[in-house]
CSV table of N, CA and C in Angstrom, one decimal:
chain,number,residue,atom,x,y,z
A,1,MET,N,0.4,-1.3,0.1
A,1,MET,CA,0.1,-0.2,-0.1
A,1,MET,C,1.0,1.3,0.1
A,2,ILE,N,2.0,1.3,0.6
A,2,ILE,CA,3.2,2.4,0.7
A,2,ILE,C,3.2,2.9,-0.4
A,3,ASP,N,3.9,1.9,-1.7
A,3,ASP,CA,4.9,1.9,-2.9
A,3,ASP,C,3.4,2.7,-3.7
A,4,THR,N,2.5,2.1,-3.4
A,4,THR,CA,1.0,2.8,-4.2
A,4,THR,C,0.8,4.2,-3.9
A,5,LEU,N,0.7,4.4,-2.5
A,5,LEU,CA,0.5,5.9,-2.2
A,5,LEU,C,2.0,6.8,-2.1
A,6,ASN,N,3.2,6.3,-2.9
A,6,ASN,CA,4.3,6.5,-3.0
A,6,ASN,C,4.2,7.3,-4.5
A,7,LEU,N,3.8,6.3,-5.1
A,7,LEU,CA,3.7,6.6,-6.4
A,7,LEU,C,2.3,7.5,-7.0
A,8,ALA,N,1.4,7.6,-6.0
A,8,ALA,CA,0.2,8.1,-6.3
A,8,ALA,C,0.2,9.8,-5.9
A,9,LEU,N,0.7,9.8,-4.9
A,9,LEU,CA,0.7,11.2,-3.9
A,9,LEU,C,1.3,12.6,-4.7
A,10,PRO,N,2.4,12.0,-5.9
A,10,PRO,CA,2.6,13.1,-6.2
A,10,PRO,C,1.9,14.0,-7.3
A,11,TYR,N,0.9,13.0,-8.0
A,11,TYR,CA,0.1,13.3,-9.2
A,11,TYR,C,-0.7,14.2,-8.4
A,12,PHE,N,-1.7,13.4,-7.2
A,12,PHE,CA,-2.6,14.0,-6.7
A,12,PHE,C,-1.9,15.3,-5.9
A,13,GLY,N,-1.0,15.3,-5.3
A,13,GLY,CA,-0.6,16.4,-4.9
A,13,GLY,C,-0.3,17.8,-5.2
A,14,LEU,N,0.3,17.7,-6.5
A,14,LEU,CA,0.5,18.5,-7.8
A,14,LEU,C,-1.1,19.3,-8.3
A,15,ILE,N,-1.9,18.1,-8.1
A,15,ILE,CA,-3.3,18.8,-9.0
A,15,ILE,C,-4.1,19.4,-7.4
A,16,PHE,N,-4.4,18.8,-6.3
A,16,PHE,CA,-4.2,19.7,-4.9
A,16,PHE,C,-3.7,21.4,-5.3
A,17,ILE,N,-2.4,21.2,-5.1
A,17,ILE,CA,-1.5,22.6,-5.2
A,17,ILE,C,-2.1,23.7,-6.1
A,18,GLY,N,-2.2,22.7,-7.4
A,18,GLY,CA,-2.7,23.9,-8.5
A,18,GLY,C,-4.2,24.1,-8.1
A,19,PHE,N,-5.1,23.4,-7.4
A,19,PHE,CA,-6.3,23.9,-7.4
A,19,PHE,C,-6.1,24.9,-6.1
A,20,ALA,N,-5.2,24.4,-5.5
A,20,ALA,CA,-5.6,25.4,-3.7
A,20,ALA,C,-4.7,27.0,-4.6
A,21,CYS,N,-4.5,26.7,-5.6
A,21,CYS,CA,-3.6,28.4,-5.7
A,21,CYS,C,-4.6,29.1,-6.6
A,22,GLY,N,-5.1,28.3,-7.8
A,22,GLY,CA,-6.6,28.8,-8.6
A,22,GLY,C,-7.5,29.3,-7.7
A,23,ARG,N,-7.8,28.7,-6.7
A,23,ARG,CA,-8.9,28.8,-5.6
A,23,ARG,C,-8.9,30.6,-5.2
A,24,SER,N,-7.3,30.5,-4.5
A,24,SER,CA,-6.6,31.3,-4.0
A,24,SER,C,-6.3,32.6,-4.7
A,25,LYS,N,-5.5,32.5,-5.7
A,25,LYS,CA,-5.5,33.8,-6.6
A,25,LYS,C,-6.4,34.2,-7.7
A,26,GLY,N,-6.7,33.0,-8.7
A,26,GLY,CA,-7.9,33.0,-10.0
A,26,GLY,C,-6.6,33.4,-10.8
A,27,PRO,N,-5.9,32.8,-10.7
A,27,PRO,CA,-4.9,32.9,-12.3
A,27,PRO,C,-5.3,33.7,-13.5
A,28,PRO,N,-4.9,34.2,-14.4
A,28,PRO,CA,-5.3,35.0,-15.6
A,28,PRO,C,-5.4,33.5,-16.5
A,29,GLU,N,-5.9,33.4,-18.0
A,29,GLU,CA,-5.8,32.4,-18.6
A,29,GLU,C,-4.2,31.9,-19.2
A,30,ALA,N,-3.5,32.9,-19.4
A,30,ALA,CA,-2.1,33.2,-19.9
A,30,ALA,C,-1.3,32.4,-19.0
A,31,GLY,N,-1.6,32.5,-18.0
A,31,GLY,CA,-0.9,32.0,-16.7
A,31,GLY,C,-1.2,30.4,-16.6
A,32,LEU,N,-2.6,30.2,-16.7
A,32,LEU,CA,-2.7,28.5,-17.2
A,32,LEU,C,-2.1,28.0,-17.9
A,33,ALA,N,-1.8,28.8,-19.2
A,33,ALA,CA,-1.8,28.4,-20.2
A,33,ALA,C,-0.1,27.5,-19.8
A,34,TRP,N,0.5,28.6,-19.5
A,34,TRP,CA,2.0,28.2,-18.8
A,34,TRP,C,2.3,27.2,-18.0
A,35,MET,N,1.6,26.9,-17.1
A,35,MET,CA,1.3,25.9,-15.9
A,35,MET,C,0.8,24.9,-16.9
A,36,ASN,N,0.0,24.8,-17.8
A,36,ASN,CA,-0.7,23.6,-18.5
A,36,ASN,C,0.9,23.4,-19.2
A,37,PHE,N,1.6,24.2,-19.9
A,37,PHE,CA,2.8,23.6,-20.7
A,37,PHE,C,3.9,23.4,-19.8
A,38,PHE,N,4.1,23.6,-18.5
A,38,PHE,CA,4.8,23.4,-17.6
A,38,PHE,C,4.8,21.7,-17.1
A,39,LEU,N,3.4,21.6,-16.9
A,39,LEU,CA,3.4,20.2,-16.2
A,39,LEU,C,3.0,19.2,-17.0
A,40,LEU,N,2.7,19.3,-18.8
A,40,LEU,CA,2.8,18.2,-19.3
A,40,LEU,C,4.5,18.3,-20.4
A,41,HIS,N,4.8,18.9,-20.2
A,41,HIS,CA,6.6,19.2,-21.2
A,41,HIS,C,7.5,18.8,-20.3
A,42,VAL,N,7.5,19.1,-18.8
A,42,VAL,CA,8.7,19.2,-18.0
A,42,VAL,C,8.6,18.3,-17.3
A,43,TRP,N,7.5,18.6,-15.9
A,43,TRP,CA,7.4,17.8,-14.8
A,43,TRP,C,7.0,16.3,-14.9
A,44,LEU,N,6.0,16.3,-16.2
A,44,LEU,CA,5.1,15.0,-15.7
A,44,LEU,C,6.7,13.9,-16.7
A,45,PRO,N,6.9,14.1,-17.7
A,45,PRO,CA,8.2,13.3,-18.3
A,45,PRO,C,9.1,13.2,-17.0
A,46,ALA,N,9.7,14.1,-16.5
A,46,ALA,CA,10.3,14.2,-15.4
A,46,ALA,C,10.4,13.0,-14.2
A,47,LEU,N,9.1,13.4,-13.5
A,47,LEU,CA,8.7,12.2,-12.7
A,47,LEU,C,8.3,10.8,-13.3
A,48,LEU,N,7.6,10.8,-14.5
A,48,LEU,CA,7.7,9.3,-15.2
A,48,LEU,C,9.1,8.7,-15.0
A,49,PHE,N,10.2,9.6,-15.8
A,49,PHE,CA,11.3,8.8,-16.0
A,49,PHE,C,12.4,8.5,-14.8
A,50,GLY,N,11.7,9.3,-13.0
A,50,GLY,CA,12.5,9.3,-12.2
A,50,GLY,C,11.7,7.6,-11.7
A,51,ILE,N,10.5,7.3,-12.1
A,51,ILE,CA,9.8,6.3,-11.3
A,51,ILE,C,10.5,5.5,-12.0
A,52,MET,N,10.8,5.4,-13.1
A,52,MET,CA,10.7,4.1,-14.3
A,52,MET,C,12.3,3.7,-14.0
A,53,SER,N,13.2,4.7,-13.9
A,53,SER,CA,14.4,4.6,-13.2
A,53,SER,C,14.6,3.5,-12.3
A,54,LYS,N,13.8,4.1,-11.1
A,54,LYS,CA,14.1,3.6,-9.8
A,54,LYS,C,13.3,1.9,-10.2
A,55,THR,N,12.4,1.4,-11.2
A,55,THR,CA,11.8,0.3,-11.3
A,55,THR,C,12.6,-0.7,-11.5
A,56,PRO,N,12.6,-2.2,-11.2
A,56,PRO,CA,13.5,-3.2,-11.6
A,56,PRO,C,12.4,-3.3,-13.0
A,57,PHE,N,13.7,-3.6,-13.9
A,57,PHE,CA,13.3,-4.5,-15.0
A,57,PHE,C,12.0,-5.8,-15.2
A,58,GLU,N,12.1,-6.4,-14.1
A,58,GLU,CA,11.6,-7.4,-14.1
A,58,GLU,C,10.2,-7.4,-13.8
A,59,GLU,N,9.8,-6.2,-13.0
A,59,GLU,CA,8.6,-5.6,-12.7
A,59,GLU,C,7.8,-4.7,-13.8
A,60,LEU,N,8.6,-4.1,-14.8
A,60,LEU,CA,8.1,-3.8,-15.5
A,60,LEU,C,7.8,-4.5,-17.1
A,61,ASN,N,8.6,-5.8,-17.2
A,61,ASN,CA,8.4,-6.9,-17.9
A,61,ASN,C,7.1,-7.9,-17.7
A,62,ASN,N,5.6,-7.4,-17.9
A,62,ASN,CA,4.9,-8.2,-17.1
A,62,ASN,C,3.8,-8.1,-18.0
A,63,PRO,N,3.9,-9.4,-18.6
A,63,PRO,CA,3.0,-9.6,-20.2
A,63,PRO,C,1.5,-9.1,-19.7
A,64,PRO,N,1.1,-9.6,-18.6
A,64,PRO,CA,-0.6,-9.6,-18.7
A,64,PRO,C,-0.6,-8.2,-18.2
A,65,PHE,N,0.0,-7.7,-17.4
A,65,PHE,CA,-0.2,-6.0,-17.0
A,65,PHE,C,0.3,-5.0,-18.4
A,66,LEU,N,1.2,-5.2,-19.0
A,66,LEU,CA,1.4,-4.7,-20.5
A,66,LEU,C,-0.2,-4.7,-21.2
A,67,ILE,N,-0.4,-6.1,-21.6
A,67,ILE,CA,-1.5,-6.3,-22.2
A,67,ILE,C,-2.9,-5.7,-21.3
A,68,ALA,N,-3.1,-5.5,-20.1
A,68,ALA,CA,-4.2,-5.0,-19.7
A,68,ALA,C,-4.1,-3.4,-19.9
A,69,THR,N,-3.1,-2.9,-19.8
A,69,THR,CA,-3.2,-1.8,-19.9
A,69,THR,C,-3.1,-1.3,-21.0
A,70,THR,N,-2.5,-1.6,-22.1
A,70,THR,CA,-2.6,-1.1,-23.8
A,70,THR,C,-4.3,-1.3,-23.8
A,71,LEU,N,-4.9,-2.9,-23.7
A,71,LEU,CA,-6.2,-2.8,-24.0
A,71,LEU,C,-6.9,-1.5,-23.3
A,72,GLY,N,-6.4,-0.9,-22.0
A,72,GLY,CA,-7.5,-0.2,-21.5
A,72,GLY,C,-7.1,1.0,-21.8
A,73,THR,N,-6.1,1.3,-22.6
A,73,THR,CA,-5.6,2.6,-23.3
A,73,THR,C,-6.1,2.9,-24.1
A,74,MET,N,-6.4,1.7,-25.0
A,74,MET,CA,-6.8,1.5,-26.1
A,74,MET,C,-7.9,1.7,-26.4
A,75,SER,N,-9.0,1.0,-24.8
A,75,SER,CA,-10.4,0.9,-25.3
A,75,SER,C,-11.0,2.6,-24.7
A,76,ALA,N,-10.1,3.3,-23.7
A,76,ALA,CA,-10.4,4.7,-23.4
A,76,ALA,C,-10.2,5.6,-24.6
A,77,PHE,N,-9.2,5.6,-25.3
A,77,PHE,CA,-9.1,6.2,-26.7
A,77,PHE,C,-10.3,6.3,-27.7
A,78,VAL,N,-10.7,4.9,-27.9
A,78,VAL,CA,-11.5,4.4,-28.6
A,78,VAL,C,-13.1,5.1,-28.4
A,79,LEU,N,-13.5,4.8,-27.1
A,79,LEU,CA,-14.3,5.6,-26.7
A,79,LEU,C,-14.6,7.1,-26.6
A,80,ALA,N,-13.2,7.6,-26.4
A,80,ALA,CA,-13.4,9.1,-26.3
A,80,ALA,C,-13.3,9.7,-27.7
A,81,MET,N,-12.8,9.0,-28.9
A,81,MET,CA,-13.0,9.3,-30.0
A,81,MET,C,-14.2,9.2,-30.3
A,82,SER,N,-14.9,8.2,-30.2
A,82,SER,CA,-16.4,7.9,-30.7
A,82,SER,C,-17.2,8.9,-29.9
A,83,ALA,N,-17.1,9.2,-28.6
A,83,ALA,CA,-18.1,10.0,-28.4
A,83,ALA,C,-17.9,11.8,-28.7
A,84,GLY,N,-16.6,12.0,-28.8
A,84,GLY,CA,-15.9,13.4,-29.9
A,84,GLY,C,-16.6,13.3,-31.0
A,85,ARG,N,-17.0,12.4,-31.8
A,85,ARG,CA,-17.4,12.2,-33.0
A,85,ARG,C,-19.0,12.3,-33.3
A,86,ILE,N,-20.0,11.9,-32.4
A,86,ILE,CA,-21.1,11.8,-31.9
A,86,ILE,C,-21.7,13.7,-32.4
A,87,PRO,N,-20.8,14.4,-31.7
A,87,PRO,CA,-21.7,15.5,-31.9
A,87,PRO,C,-21.0,16.4,-33.3
A,88,VAL,N,-20.3,16.0,-33.7
A,88,VAL,CA,-19.9,16.5,-35.3
A,88,VAL,C,-20.9,15.9,-36.0
A,89,ARG,N,-21.0,14.5,-36.1
A,89,ARG,CA,-22.0,14.2,-36.7
A,89,ARG,C,-24.0,14.7,-36.7
A,90,VAL,N,-24.0,14.8,-35.7
A,90,VAL,CA,-25.4,15.4,-35.0
A,90,VAL,C,-25.5,17.0,-35.9
A,91,LYS,N,-24.1,17.7,-35.6
A,91,LYS,CA,-24.2,19.1,-36.5
A,91,LYS,C,-24.2,18.7,-38.0
A,92,LYS,N,-23.4,18.1,-38.8
A,92,LYS,CA,-23.1,18.2,-39.8
A,92,LYS,C,-24.8,17.4,-40.4
A,93,ALA,N,-25.5,16.4,-39.9
A,93,ALA,CA,-27.0,16.2,-40.4
A,93,ALA,C,-27.8,17.5,-40.0
A,94,ARG,N,-27.7,18.1,-39.2
A,94,ARG,CA,-28.7,19.4,-38.8
A,94,ARG,C,-28.2,20.4,-40.0
A,95,GLN,N,-27.0,20.5,-40.3
A,95,GLN,CA,-26.7,21.4,-41.3
A,95,GLN,C,-27.4,21.1,-42.7
A,96,THR,N,-27.3,19.8,-42.8
A,96,THR,CA,-28.0,19.0,-44.1
A,96,THR,C,-29.4,19.6,-44.1
A,97,ASN,N,-30.1,19.0,-42.8
A,97,ASN,CA,-31.6,19.3,-43.0
A,97,ASN,C,-32.0,20.9,-43.2
A,98,ASP,N,-30.8,21.6,-42.6
A,98,ASP,CA,-31.4,23.2,-42.6
A,98,ASP,C,-31.1,23.2,-44.0
A,99,LEU,N,-30.0,23.1,-45.0
A,99,LEU,CA,-30.0,23.2,-46.3
A,99,LEU,C,-30.9,22.6,-47.1
A,100,SER,N,-31.8,22.0,-47.2
A,100,SER,CA,-32.7,20.8,-47.5
A,100,SER,C,-34.1,21.8,-47.7
């Protein structure tokens, strides 16, 4: 359980810090864009690299885990992409009906 908490706390801690800062100051949109850039392109890759570099290869080379995470990621992607296309199809159908 401690290993799971050590892995998850940096993510949720950063989310909480961002939430608390946003509530206390109310930063402008430009500030949020730079925070997004920092989190996605600087902090998150460094965190993932640090975690992966400390993990023994035997734990990383776990086929059931790799298959499950790959299928889960693909399922989430397909579901999100399908859900995103529904409004586009509805909008196109409405535009076609309006032209008729």
